[in-house]
């Protein structure tokens, strides 16, 4: 772990009736770290992520995000994080510029700041000529790159990315990871979920959730070494389905 | 019997100004798994909707199981099983009710063709009374596959059955497809996951409505003629930037643990690149010669710009 923790989770439990969705989660994420949050469908990732974003409260346990408490300081958390998902991120019936202004406003930036940031962002993405195009007219790859830039328009300490590259072509997927690397290099902490196991290899550290618990956590290299396999995909399958599954 | 399950000739389809399919031609043999590999927006769904008789082609011909998709669509519908990309079962019906509903539409019963779905259905049977909308992603896909199979079709058309599904469920799903193929089923399946291409007998790589190449997966990778090097170090971001400075690099892209460098012809020796990296101050980089995979080929065929962003 690098420097101080910007996410710290200690004995997090979340129960829905008799069902335990998050079962004693303990982990920390450091500043500027790229943290891959992996797990099978239904393992409890979304539940944990909602708690970290201040959208849902734990049943018990201590959780701090950007130094703020998830029980009492959710408004502070929301102002200090960015969020992007594959399913929903930009408003399709608004233009590129309108989306940037909308999100800038939601994140509480001043008009002056929004103007500066819009110009900066459009030029970095080389999208000036598209600023008045509706989002729905843009190819998916462009939308996803724009969505990521909008999610960090307020320079948050942390950004949460929920399957940001699903269905995107292989080249755009890599351009997207370039942007992630760059943001992490600037000190933004990246918390990302993905079903592409090759992307797990790009993370500084990953955790793998199985049935509500963190079954493994560490650097990709350490996890592969300790399970004696050559890819994160194999580690994932061993944990989620048992060791015999790999040799089938 | 016709030895080809699908014959598509110069198929095009345009929506307003968007050309979704442009002169697409390919064939699927009986009893094979044919993979349509490409990202979102490549035209896969449009193509599959036309082949499933749910949409009219703009121009060109398509014949499925020896039947024209426009002239004889009613006859054809009984013989194909179509699984759309978006979950399209009834979320308010239970698992069992959905299965019975789809069987009834085709004038059969779940019992009659149970042998076809048994291996898959036993995995979701514990949840047979659960509403379909409350199933997990992998379970939904298994149920959807059962419903597409229940009338014993001769051809399965599966539109991105593994998108958004975790790595374990994806593996299980492909195991099921291979079993169905052994039973004689012809399968046309689309996917954005390049690693799934290896499971297919033949594939087409599709991008922006055009087919880039059609061949067996090993033929596609064997046709990659440029030298390919894999590079690894424990500072990937710095490594990536430095590799982009290498004068003989055609393309530099991260691929999981290794960064893939396509070198210019005649510059495929690891030694030269290794010395370049040592000069740049990388203490212990690893450079090895690699065989190209489907994803390397796809990106190369797309005409990947080498210094993106």
Coordinates of C-alpha atoms in Angstrom, one line a residue:
Chain A
X1 CA 0.0 0.0 0.0
X2 CA 1.2 3.5 -0.9
X3 CA 1.0 6.4 1.5
X4 CA -2.2 7.0 3.5
X5 CA -5.5 5.1 3.0
X6 CA -8.3 6.9 1.2
X7 CA -10.7 4.1 1.6
X8 CA -10.7 2.1 4.8
X9 CA -13.1 -0.7 5.5
X10 CA -13.1 -2.6 8.8
X11 CA -15.5 -5.5 9.6
X12 CA -18.2 -4.3 7.2
X13 CA -21.4 -6.3 7.4
X14 CA -24.5 -5.7 5.4
X15 CA -27.5 -7.9 5.9
X16 CA -30.9 -7.9 4.1
X17 CA -33.2 -9.9 6.4
X18 CA -31.5 -13.3 6.8
X19 CA -29.2 -12.8 3.8
X20 CA -25.7 -11.5 4.4
X21 CA -24.6 -9.6 1.3
X22 CA -21.3 -8.3 2.8
X23 CA -19.8 -10.6 5.4
X24 CA -16.9 -9.1 7.4
X25 CA -15.1 -7.1 4.7
X26 CA -11.8 -5.6 5.7
X27 CA -9.5 -3.7 3.3
X28 CA -7.8 -0.4 2.6
X29 CA -7.1 1.4 -0.6
X30 CA -4.2 3.9 -0.8
X31 CA -3.9 7.2 -2.6
X32 CA -3.3 7.0 -6.3
X33 CA -3.8 3.2 -6.2
X34 CA -5.7 1.3 -9.0
X35 CA -7.8 -1.1 -7.0
X36 CA -9.7 -3.9 -8.9
X37 CA -12.8 -5.1 -7.1
X38 CA -13.7 -8.4 -8.7
X39 CA -16.3 -11.1 -8.0
X40 CA -18.9 -13.3 -9.6
X41 CA -22.4 -11.9 -10.3
X42 CA -24.2 -11.8 -7.0
X43 CA -21.1 -12.0 -4.8
X44 CA -21.9 -8.6 -3.1
X45 CA -19.8 -6.2 -5.1
X46 CA -22.6 -3.8 -5.9
X47 CA -23.8 -3.7 -2.3
X48 CA -20.3 -2.8 -1.1
X49 CA -19.8 -0.2 -3.8
X50 CA -23.1 1.5 -2.9
X51 CA -22.0 1.7 0.7
X52 CA -18.6 3.2 -0.3
X53 CA -20.4 5.8 -2.4
X54 CA -22.6 6.8 0.5
X55 CA -25.8 5.5 -1.1
X56 CA -26.5 2.8 1.5
X57 CA -25.5 2.3 5.2
X58 CA -23.7 -0.8 6.5
X59 CA -25.5 -3.0 9.1
X60 CA -22.2 -2.7 11.2
X61 CA -18.5 -2.0 10.8
X62 CA -16.3 1.0 10.3
X63 CA -16.1 2.5 6.8
X64 CA -14.3 5.7 5.9
X65 CA -14.1 7.1 2.3
X66 CA -11.9 10.2 1.6
X67 CA -11.7 10.6 5.4
X68 CA -15.5 10.7 5.8
X69 CA -17.8 8.4 7.7
X70 CA -20.4 6.5 5.7
X71 CA -23.0 6.6 8.5
X72 CA -22.9 10.3 9.2
X73 CA -21.1 12.2 6.4
X74 CA -22.6 10.8 3.2
X75 CA -23.0 14.3 1.7
X76 CA -19.3 14.9 2.1
X77 CA -18.5 11.6 0.5
X78 CA -20.7 12.3 -2.5
X79 CA -18.9 15.6 -3.1
X80 CA -15.5 13.9 -2.9
X81 CA -15.9 11.0 -5.2
X82 CA -16.6 10.5 -8.9
X83 CA -18.8 7.6 -10.2
X84 CA -19.2 6.1 -13.6
X85 CA -21.0 3.0 -14.7
X86 CA -21.4 1.2 -18.1
X87 CA -25.2 1.3 -17.9
X88 CA -25.8 4.9 -17.0
X89 CA -23.5 7.8 -17.0
X90 CA -24.4 10.6 -19.4
X91 CA -27.8 12.0 -20.5
X92 CA -28.4 10.9 -24.1
X93 CA -30.8 13.8 -24.9
X94 CA -28.3 16.4 -23.8
X95 CA -25.3 17.6 -25.8
X96 CA -21.7 16.9 -24.9
X97 CA -21.2 20.4 -23.5
X98 CA -24.6 20.3 -21.6
X99 CA -23.6 17.1 -19.9
X100 CA -20.3 18.6 -18.7
X101 CA -22.1 21.7 -17.4
X102 CA -24.7 19.6 -15.7
X103 CA -22.2 17.4 -13.9
X104 CA -20.0 20.3 -13.1
X105 CA -23.0 22.0 -11.5
X106 CA -24.0 18.8 -9.6
X107 CA -20.5 18.5 -8.2
X108 CA -20.7 22.2 -7.0
X109 CA -18.1 23.9 -9.3
X110 CA -18.5 27.6 -10.0
X111 CA -19.6 28.9 -13.4
X112 CA -16.1 30.2 -14.1
X113 CA -14.6 26.8 -13.1
X114 CA -17.1 24.9 -15.3
X115 CA -16.2 27.1 -18.3
X116 CA -12.5 26.4 -17.8
X117 CA -12.9 22.7 -17.2
X118 CA -15.2 22.3 -20.2
X119 CA -12.7 23.8 -22.6
X120 CA -9.8 21.8 -21.0
X121 CA -11.7 18.6 -21.2
X122 CA -12.9 19.0 -24.8
X123 CA -9.4 19.9 -26.0
X124 CA -7.8 16.9 -24.2
X125 CA -10.3 14.5 -25.7
X126 CA -10.1 16.3 -29.1
X127 CA -13.9 16.7 -29.0
X128 CA -14.3 20.4 -29.6
X129 CA -16.0 19.9 -32.9
X130 CA -18.5 17.6 -31.2
X131 CA -19.4 19.8 -28.3
X132 CA -22.9 20.5 -29.6
X133 CA -23.7 16.8 -30.6
X134 CA -26.2 14.8 -28.7
X135 CA -24.7 12.1 -26.6
X136 CA -26.9 9.5 -28.3
X137 CA -25.3 10.3 -31.6
X138 CA -21.8 9.4 -30.4
X139 CA -20.1 6.0 -30.7
X140 CA -19.9 4.1 -27.5
X141 CA -16.2 4.4 -27.2
X142 CA -16.4 8.2 -27.3
X143 CA -19.2 8.2 -24.7
X144 CA -17.2 6.1 -22.3
X145 CA -14.1 8.3 -22.6
X146 CA -16.2 11.4 -22.1
X147 CA -18.1 9.8 -19.2
X148 CA -14.8 9.1 -17.4
X149 CA -13.6 12.6 -17.9
X150 CA -16.9 14.0 -16.6
X151 CA -16.7 11.7 -13.5
X152 CA -13.5 13.3 -12.5
X153 CA -14.3 16.9 -13.7
X154 CA -14.2 18.1 -10.0
X155 CA -10.8 16.5 -9.4
X156 CA -12.1 14.1 -6.7
X157 CA -9.6 12.0 -4.6
X158 CA -11.4 8.8 -5.6
X159 CA -13.4 7.6 -8.7
X160 CA -15.6 4.5 -8.7
X161 CA -15.8 2.8 -12.1
X162 CA -18.5 0.1 -12.4
X163 CA -17.7 -2.1 -15.4
X164 CA -16.6 0.9 -17.4
X165 CA -15.4 -1.0 -20.5
X166 CA -18.2 -3.6 -21.1
X167 CA -18.9 -4.2 -24.8
X168 CA -16.3 -1.6 -25.9
X169 CA -13.9 -2.5 -28.8
X170 CA -10.4 -3.7 -27.8
X171 CA -8.7 -0.5 -28.9
X172 CA -11.0 1.9 -27.1
X173 CA -10.8 -0.4 -24.1
X174 CA -7.0 0.2 -24.0
X175 CA -7.4 3.9 -24.6
X176 CA -9.7 3.9 -21.7
X177 CA -7.1 2.2 -19.5
X178 CA -4.6 4.8 -20.6
X179 CA -6.8 7.5 -19.1
X180 CA -7.1 5.5 -15.9
X181 CA -3.3 5.1 -15.7
X182 CA -2.9 8.9 -16.2
X183 CA -5.5 9.8 -13.6
X184 CA -3.9 7.4 -11.1
X185 CA -0.5 9.0 -11.9
X186 CA -2.1 12.4 -11.0
X187 CA -3.0 10.9 -7.6
X188 CA -6.6 10.0 -8.2
X189 CA -7.5 6.7 -6.5
X190 CA -9.3 4.3 -8.9
X191 CA -11.8 1.7 -7.6
X192 CA -12.8 -0.4 -10.6
X193 CA -14.9 -3.5 -11.3
X194 CA -14.6 -5.5 -14.5
X195 CA -15.4 -8.8 -16.1
X196 CA -12.3 -8.6 -18.3
X197 CA -9.7 -10.6 -16.5
X198 CA -6.9 -9.1 -18.5
X199 CA -7.9 -5.7 -17.1
X200 CA -7.5 -7.1 -13.6
X201 CA -3.8 -7.5 -14.4
X202 CA -3.5 -3.7 -15.0
X203 CA -4.5 -3.0 -11.3
X204 CA -2.0 -2.4 -8.6
X205 CA -4.0 -4.6 -6.3
X206 CA -7.2 -6.6 -6.6
X207 CA -9.7 -8.3 -4.4
X208 CA -11.9 -11.2 -5.3
X209 CA -15.3 -11.5 -3.6
X210 CA -17.1 -14.9 -3.2
X211 CA -20.4 -15.2 -1.5
X212 CA -20.2 -11.9 0.4
X213 CA -16.6 -12.4 1.6
X214 CA -13.3 -11.2 0.3
X215 CA -11.7 -14.6 -0.7
X216 CA -8.4 -13.1 -1.8
X217 CA -6.6 -9.8 -1.9
X218 CA -3.2 -8.7 -3.2
X219 CA -1.2 -7.7 -6.2
X220 CA -2.0 -9.7 -9.4
X221 CA 1.5 -11.2 -9.3
X222 CA 1.3 -12.3 -5.7
X223 CA -2.1 -13.9 -6.2
X224 CA -1.0 -15.8 -9.3
X225 CA 2.1 -17.0 -7.4
X226 CA 0.2 -18.1 -4.3
X227 CA -2.4 -20.1 -6.4
X228 CA 0.4 -21.4 -8.6
X229 CA -1.3 -20.3 -11.9
X230 CA -0.4 -18.0 -14.8
X231 CA -3.5 -15.8 -15.0
X232 CA -6.0 -13.9 -12.8
X233 CA -8.7 -15.7 -14.8
X234 CA -7.5 -19.0 -13.3
X235 CA -7.3 -17.5 -9.8
X236 CA -10.9 -16.3 -10.2
X237 CA -12.2 -19.6 -11.4
X238 CA -10.4 -21.5 -8.5
X239 CA -12.0 -19.2 -6.0
X240 CA -15.5 -19.1 -7.4
X241 CA -15.8 -22.8 -8.4
X242 CA -13.1 -24.8 -6.7
X243 CA -9.8 -26.1 -7.9
X244 CA -10.9 -29.1 -9.8
X245 CA -12.8 -26.8 -12.2
X246 CA -9.6 -25.5 -13.8
X247 CA -8.3 -28.8 -14.9
X248 CA -11.7 -30.0 -16.3
Chain B
X1 CA -30.0 -32.0 -46.4
X2 CA -28.4 -28.6 -47.0
X3 CA -24.9 -28.7 -45.6
X4 CA -24.9 -25.1 -44.7
X5 CA -27.0 -23.6 -41.9
X6 CA -26.6 -20.0 -43.0
X7 CA -25.8 -18.4 -46.3
X8 CA -25.5 -14.6 -46.3
X9 CA -24.7 -12.7 -49.5
X10 CA -24.0 -9.0 -49.8
X11 CA -26.3 -8.1 -47.0
X12 CA -26.7 -4.4 -46.2
X13 CA -28.9 -2.5 -43.9
X14 CA -29.2 1.3 -43.3
X15 CA -31.1 3.2 -40.6
X16 CA -31.6 6.9 -41.6
X17 CA -28.0 7.8 -42.3
X18 CA -26.3 5.1 -40.3
X19 CA -25.1 2.1 -42.3
X20 CA -25.4 -0.7 -39.9
X21 CA -24.4 -3.5 -42.3
X22 CA -22.3 -3.1 -45.4
X23 CA -22.1 -5.9 -48.0
X24 CA -21.8 -8.6 -45.4
X25 CA -21.3 -12.2 -46.8
X26 CA -20.5 -15.4 -44.9
X27 CA -21.6 -19.0 -44.4
X28 CA -22.2 -21.2 -41.4
X29 CA -21.8 -25.0 -41.8
X30 CA -24.2 -27.4 -40.2
X31 CA -23.1 -28.6 -36.8
X32 CA -20.5 -25.9 -36.2
X33 CA -20.1 -23.1 -33.8
X34 CA -19.7 -19.8 -35.7
X35 CA -18.6 -16.8 -33.8
X36 CA -19.4 -13.2 -34.9
X37 CA -16.7 -11.3 -33.0
X38 CA -16.9 -7.5 -32.6
X39 CA -17.5 -4.6 -30.3
X40 CA -20.9 -2.9 -29.5
X41 CA -22.2 -1.0 -32.5
X42 CA -20.4 -3.3 -35.1
X43 CA -23.7 -4.5 -36.5
X44 CA -24.0 -7.9 -34.8
X45 CA -27.5 -7.4 -33.4
X46 CA -28.9 -6.0 -36.7
X47 CA -27.4 -9.0 -38.5
X48 CA -28.9 -11.5 -36.0
X49 CA -32.3 -9.8 -36.1
X50 CA -32.4 -10.2 -39.9
X51 CA -31.4 -13.8 -39.7
X52 CA -34.0 -14.4 -37.0
X53 CA -36.7 -13.0 -39.4
X54 CA -37.4 -10.1 -37.0
X55 CA -36.1 -7.4 -39.4
X56 CA -36.1 -7.0 -43.1
X57 CA -32.7 -6.7 -44.9
X58 CA -32.0 -3.5 -46.8
X59 CA -30.5 -5.4 -49.7
X60 CA -28.8 -8.7 -50.4
X61 CA -29.8 -12.2 -49.6
X62 CA -29.9 -14.4 -46.5
X63 CA -30.9 -18.0 -46.4
X64 CA -31.2 -19.9 -43.1
X65 CA -31.6 -23.7 -43.0
X66 CA -32.2 -23.6 -46.7
X67 CA -35.1 -21.1 -46.3
X68 CA -35.2 -17.5 -47.4
X69 CA -35.5 -15.2 -44.4
X70 CA -38.0 -12.9 -46.1
X71 CA -40.2 -15.2 -48.2
X72 CA -40.6 -18.1 -45.8
X73 CA -40.2 -16.4 -42.4
X74 CA -43.1 -18.3 -40.7
X75 CA -41.7 -21.7 -41.6
X76 CA -38.2 -20.6 -40.5
X77 CA -39.3 -19.3 -37.0
X78 CA -40.2 -22.8 -35.9
X79 CA -36.7 -24.1 -36.7
X80 CA -34.5 -21.5 -35.1
X81 CA -33.9 -20.6 -31.4
X82 CA -33.1 -17.0 -30.9
X83 CA -31.7 -15.5 -27.7
X84 CA -31.6 -11.7 -27.8
X85 CA -28.8 -9.7 -26.2
X86 CA -31.1 -8.0 -23.8
X87 CA -32.8 -10.2 -21.2
X88 CA -36.2 -10.7 -22.8
X89 CA -38.0 -13.3 -20.7
X90 CA -41.0 -12.3 -18.5
X91 CA -39.5 -11.0 -15.2
X92 CA -42.9 -11.5 -13.4
X93 CA -43.2 -15.2 -14.3
X94 CA -41.2 -17.8 -12.4
X95 CA -38.4 -19.8 -14.0
X96 CA -40.8 -22.8 -14.5
X97 CA -43.6 -20.6 -15.9
X98 CA -41.3 -19.0 -18.5
X99 CA -40.2 -22.3 -19.7
X100 CA -43.7 -23.6 -20.0
X101 CA -44.8 -20.4 -21.7
X102 CA -42.1 -20.7 -24.4
X103 CA -42.8 -24.4 -24.9
X104 CA -46.5 -23.7 -25.4
X105 CA -45.9 -21.0 -28.0
X106 CA -44.1 -23.6 -30.1
X107 CA -46.8 -26.3 -29.5
X108 CA -44.6 -28.5 -27.3
X109 CA -44.0 -29.1 -23.6
X110 CA -40.9 -28.9 -21.4
X111 CA -41.1 -32.7 -20.9
X112 CA -41.0 -33.5 -24.6
X113 CA -37.5 -32.0 -25.2
X114 CA -36.3 -32.2 -21.6
X115 CA -33.2 -34.2 -22.7
X116 CA -32.0 -31.1 -24.6
X117 CA -32.1 -28.8 -21.7
X118 CA -31.5 -31.2 -18.8
X119 CA -27.8 -30.3 -18.1
X120 CA -28.6 -26.6 -18.1
X121 CA -31.9 -26.8 -16.3
X122 CA -30.8 -28.8 -13.3
X123 CA -28.5 -25.9 -12.4
X124 CA -31.5 -23.5 -12.2
X125 CA -34.1 -26.0 -11.0
X126 CA -33.5 -25.1 -7.3
X127 CA -34.9 -21.7 -8.2
X128 CA -37.8 -22.9 -10.4
X129 CA -40.3 -21.0 -8.3
X130 CA -38.3 -17.8 -8.3
X131 CA -39.4 -14.9 -10.5
X132 CA -37.1 -14.6 -13.5
X133 CA -36.5 -10.9 -12.8
X134 CA -34.9 -11.9 -9.4
X135 CA -32.3 -14.2 -10.9
X136 CA -28.5 -13.3 -11.1
X137 CA -27.0 -12.5 -14.4
X138 CA -25.6 -16.0 -15.1
X139 CA -28.8 -17.7 -14.0
X140 CA -30.9 -15.5 -16.4
X141 CA -28.7 -16.5 -19.3
X142 CA -29.1 -20.1 -18.5
X143 CA -32.9 -19.8 -18.3
X144 CA -32.9 -17.8 -21.6
X145 CA -30.9 -20.6 -23.2
X146 CA -33.3 -23.2 -22.0
X147 CA -36.2 -21.2 -23.4
X148 CA -34.4 -20.8 -26.8
X149 CA -33.8 -24.6 -26.9
X150 CA -37.2 -25.9 -25.7
X151 CA -38.7 -26.4 -29.2
X152 CA -35.7 -28.3 -30.4
X153 CA -34.4 -25.8 -33.1
X154 CA -32.0 -26.8 -35.8
X155 CA -30.0 -23.6 -35.4
X156 CA -29.4 -21.5 -32.3
X157 CA -28.8 -17.7 -32.8
X158 CA -27.3 -16.3 -29.6
X159 CA -26.7 -12.5 -29.4
X160 CA -24.0 -11.7 -26.9
X161 CA -25.1 -14.4 -24.4
X162 CA -22.0 -13.7 -22.1
X163 CA -22.0 -9.9 -21.9
X164 CA -22.0 -8.7 -18.4
X165 CA -21.7 -12.3 -17.1
X166 CA -18.8 -13.1 -14.8
X167 CA -15.8 -15.2 -15.9
X168 CA -17.0 -18.4 -14.2
X169 CA -20.5 -18.3 -15.7
X170 CA -19.0 -17.5 -19.1
X171 CA -16.9 -20.6 -18.9
X172 CA -19.9 -22.7 -17.9
X173 CA -21.9 -21.2 -20.7
X174 CA -19.4 -22.2 -23.3
X175 CA -19.2 -25.7 -21.9
X176 CA -22.9 -26.0 -22.6
X177 CA -22.6 -24.7 -26.1
X178 CA -19.9 -27.3 -26.8
X179 CA -22.2 -30.0 -25.5
X180 CA -25.0 -28.8 -27.7
X181 CA -22.7 -28.8 -30.7
X182 CA -21.7 -32.4 -29.9
X183 CA -25.4 -33.2 -30.1
X184 CA -25.5 -31.9 -33.7
X185 CA -26.8 -28.4 -33.1
X186 CA -25.6 -25.5 -35.4
X187 CA -24.8 -22.4 -33.4
X188 CA -24.3 -18.8 -34.5
X189 CA -23.1 -16.7 -31.5
X190 CA -21.8 -13.2 -31.1
X191 CA -19.5 -11.9 -28.5
X192 CA -17.3 -8.8 -27.7
X193 CA -14.9 -11.1 -25.7
X194 CA -12.0 -11.9 -28.1
X195 CA -10.9 -14.8 -25.9
X196 CA -14.1 -16.7 -26.6
X197 CA -13.2 -16.8 -30.3
X198 CA -10.9 -19.8 -29.7
X199 CA -14.0 -21.9 -28.7
X200 CA -15.5 -21.5 -32.2
X201 CA -14.9 -23.6 -35.3
X202 CA -15.0 -20.5 -37.5
X203 CA -15.2 -16.8 -36.8
X204 CA -15.9 -13.5 -38.5
X205 CA -14.4 -10.3 -37.1
X206 CA -16.8 -7.5 -37.6
X207 CA -16.3 -3.8 -37.1
X208 CA -18.6 -0.9 -38.2
X209 CA -20.9 -3.0 -40.3
X210 CA -18.1 -4.7 -42.3
X211 CA -16.6 -8.1 -41.9
X212 CA -12.8 -7.8 -41.6
X213 CA -12.0 -11.5 -42.0
X214 CA -13.7 -14.9 -41.9
X215 CA -11.7 -18.0 -41.1
X216 CA -10.9 -20.6 -38.4
X217 CA -9.4 -18.9 -35.3
X218 CA -6.0 -20.5 -35.8
X219 CA -5.9 -19.3 -39.4
X220 CA -6.7 -15.7 -38.3
X221 CA -3.8 -15.7 -35.9
X222 CA -1.4 -17.5 -38.3
X223 CA -2.0 -14.8 -40.8
X224 CA -0.5 -12.1 -38.5
X225 CA 2.8 -11.4 -40.2
X226 CA 4.5 -8.7 -38.1
X227 CA 6.9 -9.4 -35.3
X228 CA 5.2 -9.3 -31.9
X229 CA 7.1 -8.7 -28.6
X230 CA 5.7 -9.0 -25.0
X231 CA 7.3 -6.7 -22.4
X232 CA 6.9 -6.7 -18.7
X233 CA 8.3 -4.7 -15.8
X234 CA 7.0 -3.6 -12.4
X235 CA 6.4 0.0 -13.5
X236 CA 3.9 -0.5 -16.3
X237 CA 2.8 3.1 -16.8
X238 CA 6.4 4.3 -17.3
X239 CA 7.2 1.3 -19.4
X240 CA 4.2 2.0 -21.6
X241 CA 5.3 5.6 -22.2
X242 CA 8.9 4.7 -22.9
X243 CA 7.9 1.9 -25.3
X244 CA 6.0 4.5 -27.3
X245 CA 9.3 6.3 -27.9
X246 CA 10.9 3.2 -29.4
X247 CA 11.5 4.1 -33.1
X248 CA 10.7 0.6 -34.4
X249 CA 7.4 0.2 -32.7
X250 CA 4.3 0.0 -35.0
X251 CA 1.9 -0.3 -32.1
X252 CA 2.2 -0.4 -28.3
X253 CA -0.8 -1.7 -26.3
X254 CA -1.3 -3.1 -22.8
X255 CA -2.4 -6.8 -22.7
X256 CA -2.9 -7.8 -19.2
X257 CA 0.5 -8.6 -17.6
X258 CA 2.5 -7.9 -20.7
X259 CA 2.6 -4.9 -23.0
X260 CA 2.3 -6.0 -26.6
X261 CA 4.7 -4.3 -29.0
X262 CA 4.2 -4.8 -32.7
X263 CA 7.6 -4.1 -34.2
X264 CA 8.5 -3.0 -37.7
X265 CA 9.5 -5.9 -40.0
X266 CA 13.1 -7.0 -39.2
X267 CA 13.0 -5.6 -35.7
X268 CA 11.6 -8.6 -33.9
X269 CA 14.7 -9.5 -31.9
X270 CA 14.2 -8.9 -28.2
X271 CA 17.8 -7.9 -27.6
X272 CA 17.5 -4.5 -29.4
X273 CA 14.4 -3.5 -27.4
X274 CA 16.0 -4.7 -24.2
X275 CA 19.0 -2.5 -24.6
X276 CA 16.7 0.5 -25.5
X277 CA 14.8 -0.1 -22.2
X278 CA 17.9 -0.4 -20.1
X279 CA 19.1 2.9 -21.6
X280 CA 15.8 4.4 -20.5
X281 CA 16.5 3.3 -17.0
X282 CA 14.3 0.2 -16.6
X283 CA 16.4 -2.0 -14.3
X284 CA 15.0 -5.4 -15.1
X285 CA 12.5 -5.6 -18.0
X286 CA 11.5 -8.9 -19.5
X287 CA 11.1 -9.1 -23.3
X288 CA 9.9 -12.1 -25.1
X289 CA 8.7 -13.1 -28.6
X290 CA 4.9 -13.8 -28.7
X291 CA 2.4 -15.5 -30.9
X292 CA -0.4 -13.1 -31.9
X293 CA -3.8 -13.8 -30.4
X294 CA -7.2 -12.9 -31.9
X295 CA -7.3 -9.6 -30.1
X296 CA -3.9 -8.6 -31.6
X297 CA -5.2 -9.5 -35.0
X298 CA -8.5 -7.7 -34.5
X299 CA -6.8 -4.4 -33.5
X300 CA -4.3 -4.7 -36.3
X301 CA -7.1 -5.2 -38.8
X302 CA -9.0 -2.3 -37.4
X303 CA -6.0 -0.2 -38.5
X304 CA -5.1 0.7 -34.9
X305 CA -3.3 4.0 -34.7
X306 CA -0.1 3.3 -32.8
X307 CA 0.1 6.2 -30.4
X308 CA -3.5 6.6 -29.3
X309 CA -4.1 9.4 -26.8

